Amino acid sequence: MIQKKICILGASGVGKTSLIKQFVEGIFSEKYLTSIGVKIDKKVVQTDKESVQLMIWDIEGIDRYCGFQPKYIRGASAFIIVADCTRSQSLVEGIEIYRMVKEVSDIPAILALNKKDLPTTWHWTESELSDIKHSYSKSFDTSAKTGEGVEEMFSYIANILTE
Ligand code: GDP
Ligand code: MG
């Protein structure tokens, strides 16, 4: 079976670890567990053509870029930038991390606008968002809490990586 490495990146507290937990284990917790370093979770996804094992790298750091270092991207086939719809600044940080990744690699980028179960309170306008979304292969409205968009997002990634 083919394996594909995916990195999930974004500001602290946007829901990276929660999205993976929802996708891999089907559970959600309100608890905010900060673990510094890298955690790798695996899940097999059935695409139209074949099975692919996704290896999802969850990176947590204490610095501005949440621990992002170019070395984490080595061998990755795609990356997800997660932003939190209740915090405008989280998208600014996501865009910065996006640029850092694109400097070292030209793999596809996916945007997850997370916490969609909560009222969207950030200050981004629809037209600003649509400009930002242009840089990404696709963007998804997600909720790690309800599961909205989560399966769809990872399944989309598995499909583009096996085309
Ligand atoms: P990370 O730092 O990006 O890994 O963020 P976490 O996954 O640890 O989540 C940070 C906090 O946000 C936790 O308290 C989670 O329970 C909460 N959270 C994450 N995703 C969602 C979501 O989609 N909806 C809601 N309501 N809370 C979320
Ligand atoms: Mg985390």
mmCIF file of C-alpha atoms and ligand atoms in Angstrom:
data_model
loop_
_atom_site.group_PDB
_atom_site.id
_atom_site.type_symbol
_atom_site.label_atom_id
_atom_site.label_comp_id
_atom_site.label_asym_id
_atom_site.label_seq_id
_atom_site.Cartn_x
_atom_site.Cartn_y
_atom_site.Cartn_z
ATOM 1 C CA MET A 1 0.000 0.000 0.000
ATOM 2 C CA ILE A 2 1.270 3.468 -0.773
ATOM 3 C CA GLN A 3 1.960 5.857 2.061
ATOM 4 C CA LYS A 4 1.724 9.626 1.936
ATOM 5 C CA LYS A 5 3.038 12.092 4.448
ATOM 6 C CA ILE A 6 0.889 15.120 5.203
ATOM 7 C CA CYS A 7 1.791 17.987 7.545
ATOM 8 C CA ILE A 8 -0.881 19.822 9.477
ATOM 9 C CA LEU A 9 0.229 23.361 10.326
ATOM 10 C CA GLY A 10 -1.145 26.543 11.810
ATOM 11 C CA ALA A 11 -1.200 28.816 14.821
ATOM 12 C CA SER A 12 -1.454 27.401 18.314
ATOM 13 C CA GLY A 13 -4.963 26.445 19.445
ATOM 14 C CA VAL A 14 -6.632 26.446 16.012
ATOM 15 C CA GLY A 15 -7.551 22.769 16.313
ATOM 16 C CA LYS A 16 -4.819 20.847 14.482
ATOM 17 C CA THR A 17 -4.597 18.043 17.029
ATOM 18 C CA SER A 18 -8.398 17.975 17.392
ATOM 19 C CA LEU A 19 -8.927 17.606 13.632
ATOM 20 C CA ILE A 20 -6.582 14.619 13.550
ATOM 21 C CA LYS A 21 -8.252 13.069 16.600
ATOM 22 C CA GLN A 22 -11.656 13.469 14.976
ATOM 23 C CA PHE A 23 -10.424 11.969 11.716
ATOM 24 C CA VAL A 24 -8.404 9.079 13.156
ATOM 25 C CA GLU A 25 -10.329 8.211 16.326
ATOM 26 C CA GLY A 26 -13.711 9.882 15.807
ATOM 27 C CA ILE A 27 -13.542 11.695 19.125
ATOM 28 C CA PHE A 28 -13.440 15.309 20.294
ATOM 29 C CA SER A 29 -12.296 16.757 23.586
ATOM 30 C CA GLU A 30 -12.521 20.287 24.962
ATOM 31 C CA LYS A 31 -9.233 19.732 26.694
ATOM 32 C CA TYR A 32 -6.329 21.644 25.292
ATOM 33 C CA LEU A 33 -3.309 19.403 25.441
ATOM 34 C CA THR A 34 -0.124 21.054 24.365
ATOM 35 C CA SER A 35 2.544 18.615 23.536
ATOM 36 C CA ILE A 36 5.738 20.067 22.214
ATOM 37 C CA GLY A 37 7.272 18.238 19.291
ATOM 38 C CA VAL A 38 5.944 16.063 16.507
ATOM 39 C CA LYS A 39 3.271 13.385 16.675
ATOM 40 C CA ILE A 40 2.526 11.110 13.747
ATOM 41 C CA ASP A 41 -0.855 9.457 13.271
ATOM 42 C CA LYS A 42 -1.767 7.030 10.530
ATOM 43 C CA LYS A 43 -5.013 6.160 8.830
ATOM 44 C CA VAL A 44 -5.839 4.171 5.732
ATOM 45 C CA VAL A 45 -8.164 5.917 3.307
ATOM 46 C CA GLN A 46 -9.925 4.223 0.427
ATOM 47 C CA THR A 47 -9.835 6.350 -2.722
ATOM 48 C CA ASP A 48 -11.611 5.745 -6.026
ATOM 49 C CA LYS A 49 -8.560 3.839 -7.203
ATOM 50 C CA GLU A 50 -6.722 2.331 -4.251
ATOM 51 C CA SER A 51 -6.009 2.395 -0.537
ATOM 52 C CA VAL A 52 -3.574 4.962 0.724
ATOM 53 C CA GLN A 53 -2.101 5.234 4.164
ATOM 54 C CA LEU A 54 -1.963 8.831 5.297
ATOM 55 C CA MET A 55 0.793 9.650 7.768
ATOM 56 C CA ILE A 56 -0.305 12.861 9.405
ATOM 57 C CA TRP A 57 2.386 14.935 11.084
ATOM 58 C CA ASP A 58 1.110 17.142 13.877
ATOM 59 C CA ILE A 59 3.637 19.744 14.897
ATOM 60 C CA GLU A 60 3.427 21.762 18.077
ATOM 61 C CA GLY A 61 5.887 24.394 19.171
ATOM 62 C CA ILE A 62 6.106 27.358 21.444
ATOM 63 C CA ASP A 63 7.427 29.857 18.921
ATOM 64 C CA ARG A 64 5.495 32.140 16.588
ATOM 65 C CA TYR A 65 5.325 29.556 13.826
ATOM 66 C CA CYS A 66 4.178 26.837 16.151
ATOM 67 C CA GLY A 67 7.367 24.909 15.796
ATOM 68 C CA PHE A 68 7.363 24.862 12.027
ATOM 69 C CA GLN A 69 10.754 24.049 10.583
ATOM 70 C CA PRO A 70 11.474 23.367 6.902
ATOM 71 C CA LYS A 71 12.864 19.920 7.774
ATOM 72 C CA TYR A 72 9.364 18.731 8.736
ATOM 73 C CA ILE A 73 8.224 19.168 5.143
ATOM 74 C CA ARG A 74 10.826 16.805 3.751
ATOM 75 C CA GLY A 75 9.060 13.877 2.103
ATOM 76 C CA ALA A 76 5.591 15.374 2.538
ATOM 77 C CA SER A 77 3.086 15.137 -0.316
ATOM 78 C CA ALA A 78 0.717 17.854 0.868
ATOM 79 C CA PHE A 79 0.108 20.171 3.795
ATOM 80 C CA ILE A 80 -2.901 21.592 5.557
ATOM 81 C CA ILE A 81 -3.018 25.113 6.979
ATOM 82 C CA VAL A 82 -5.583 25.358 9.769
ATOM 83 C CA ALA A 83 -7.128 28.668 10.843
ATOM 84 C CA ASP A 84 -9.677 29.329 13.590
ATOM 85 C CA CYS A 85 -12.815 31.232 12.461
ATOM 86 C CA THR A 86 -13.073 32.894 15.846
ATOM 87 C CA ARG A 87 -9.617 34.480 15.670
ATOM 88 C CA SER A 88 -8.590 36.756 12.769
ATOM 89 C CA GLN A 89 -4.931 36.569 13.700
ATOM 90 C CA SER A 90 -4.858 32.807 13.252
ATOM 91 C CA LEU A 91 -5.260 33.237 9.498
ATOM 92 C CA VAL A 92 -2.469 35.829 9.375
ATOM 93 C CA GLU A 93 -0.200 33.293 11.064
ATOM 94 C CA GLY A 94 -1.440 30.544 8.766
ATOM 95 C CA ILE A 95 -0.555 32.626 5.710
ATOM 96 C CA GLU A 96 2.942 33.223 7.086
ATOM 97 C CA ILE A 97 3.460 29.517 7.615
ATOM 98 C CA TYR A 98 2.071 28.843 4.131
ATOM 99 C CA ARG A 99 4.760 31.149 2.675
ATOM 100 C CA MET A 100 7.504 29.439 4.660
ATOM 101 C CA VAL A 101 6.448 26.044 3.330
ATOM 102 C CA LYS A 102 6.194 27.263 -0.260
ATOM 103 C CA GLU A 103 9.760 28.567 -0.026
ATOM 104 C CA VAL A 104 11.055 25.039 0.447
ATOM 105 C CA SER A 105 8.514 22.915 -1.350
ATOM 106 C CA ASP A 106 5.876 23.061 -4.065
ATOM 107 C CA ILE A 107 3.468 20.448 -2.691
ATOM 108 C CA PRO A 108 -0.308 21.089 -2.697
ATOM 109 C CA ALA A 109 -1.750 23.170 0.139
ATOM 110 C CA ILE A 110 -5.192 22.711 1.683
ATOM 111 C CA LEU A 111 -6.889 25.329 3.844
ATOM 112 C CA ALA A 112 -9.069 24.308 6.805
ATOM 113 C CA LEU A 113 -11.271 27.049 8.253
ATOM 114 C CA ASN A 114 -11.944 25.323 11.543
ATOM 115 C CA LYS A 115 -14.368 25.715 14.489
ATOM 116 C CA LYS A 116 -17.291 26.200 12.140
ATOM 117 C CA ASP A 117 -19.636 24.924 14.858
ATOM 118 C CA LEU A 118 -19.015 28.279 16.577
ATOM 119 C CA PRO A 119 -20.206 31.650 15.213
ATOM 120 C CA THR A 120 -17.592 33.033 12.827
ATOM 121 C CA THR A 121 -16.374 36.179 14.506
ATOM 122 C CA TRP A 122 -13.271 37.069 12.625
ATOM 123 C CA HIS A 123 -12.828 40.197 10.518
ATOM 124 C CA TRP A 124 -12.024 38.649 7.149
ATOM 125 C CA THR A 125 -14.444 39.623 4.392
ATOM 126 C CA GLU A 126 -15.705 37.124 1.829
ATOM 127 C CA SER A 127 -13.650 38.796 -0.900
ATOM 128 C CA GLU A 128 -10.445 38.704 1.158
ATOM 129 C CA LEU A 129 -11.105 35.058 1.917
ATOM 130 C CA SER A 130 -11.716 34.225 -1.687
ATOM 131 C CA ASP A 131 -8.360 35.835 -2.651
ATOM 132 C CA ILE A 132 -6.591 33.812 0.012
ATOM 133 C CA LYS A 133 -8.297 30.587 -1.035
ATOM 134 C CA HIS A 134 -6.856 30.994 -4.546
ATOM 135 C CA SER A 135 -3.417 29.956 -3.300
ATOM 136 C CA TYR A 136 -4.759 26.620 -2.101
ATOM 137 C CA SER A 137 -5.776 23.496 -3.997
ATOM 138 C CA LYS A 138 -9.009 23.573 -2.030
ATOM 139 C CA SER A 139 -10.433 24.979 1.162
ATOM 140 C CA PHE A 140 -12.792 23.337 3.640
ATOM 141 C CA ASP A 141 -15.038 24.624 6.403
ATOM 142 C CA THR A 142 -14.387 22.191 9.236
ATOM 143 C CA SER A 143 -15.336 21.440 12.801
ATOM 144 C CA ALA A 144 -13.266 19.039 14.822
ATOM 145 C CA LYS A 145 -16.175 19.040 17.275
ATOM 146 C CA THR A 146 -19.052 18.006 15.000
ATOM 147 C CA GLY A 147 -16.866 16.380 12.364
ATOM 148 C CA GLU A 148 -18.123 18.710 9.619
ATOM 149 C CA GLY A 149 -15.807 18.692 6.616
ATOM 150 C CA VAL A 150 -13.162 16.516 8.258
ATOM 151 C CA GLU A 151 -13.674 13.249 6.395
ATOM 152 C CA GLU A 152 -14.202 15.192 3.147
ATOM 153 C CA MET A 153 -10.946 17.064 3.544
ATOM 154 C CA PHE A 154 -8.744 14.030 4.167
ATOM 155 C CA SER A 155 -10.532 12.058 1.510
ATOM 156 C CA TYR A 156 -9.951 14.884 -0.992
ATOM 157 C CA ILE A 157 -6.248 14.849 -0.115
ATOM 158 C CA ALA A 158 -5.999 11.066 -0.486
ATOM 159 C CA ASN A 159 -7.650 11.320 -3.895
ATOM 160 C CA ILE A 160 -5.429 14.064 -5.303
ATOM 161 C CA LEU A 161 -2.347 12.193 -4.085
ATOM 162 C CA THR A 162 -3.274 8.985 -5.876
ATOM 163 C CA GLU A 163 -4.414 10.527 -9.157
HETATM 164 P P1 GDP B 1 -3.842 22.890 18.216
HETATM 165 O O1 GDP B 1 -2.968 23.695 19.111
HETATM 166 O O2 GDP B 1 -3.951 23.542 16.858
HETATM 167 O O3 GDP B 1 -3.448 21.451 18.108
HETATM 168 O O4 GDP B 1 -5.324 22.962 18.820
HETATM 169 P P2 GDP B 1 -6.139 21.851 19.655
HETATM 170 O O5 GDP B 1 -6.579 20.758 18.756
HETATM 171 O O6 GDP B 1 -5.378 21.455 20.855
HETATM 172 O O7 GDP B 1 -7.447 22.671 20.060
HETATM 173 C C1 GDP B 1 -7.376 23.837 20.853
HETATM 174 C C2 GDP B 1 -8.696 24.055 21.569
HETATM 175 O O8 GDP B 1 -9.741 24.324 20.634
HETATM 176 C C3 GDP B 1 -9.166 22.833 22.370
HETATM 177 O O9 GDP B 1 -9.786 23.295 23.546
HETATM 178 C C4 GDP B 1 -10.166 22.165 21.469
HETATM 179 O O10 GDP B 1 -11.137 21.462 22.197
HETATM 180 C C5 GDP B 1 -10.780 23.374 20.755
HETATM 181 N N1 GDP B 1 -11.232 23.045 19.388
HETATM 182 C C6 GDP B 1 -10.498 22.498 18.385
HETATM 183 N N2 GDP B 1 -11.216 22.360 17.274
HETATM 184 C C7 GDP B 1 -12.465 22.825 17.564
HETATM 185 C C8 GDP B 1 -13.674 22.951 16.815
HETATM 186 O O11 GDP B 1 -13.779 22.620 15.632
HETATM 187 N N3 GDP B 1 -14.761 23.487 17.473
HETATM 188 C C9 GDP B 1 -14.691 23.872 18.784
HETATM 189 N N4 GDP B 1 -15.821 24.381 19.333
HETATM 190 N N5 GDP B 1 -13.571 23.789 19.508
HETATM 191 C C10 GDP B 1 -12.468 23.263 18.923
HETATM 192 MG MG MG B 2 -1.885 20.422 18.948
#
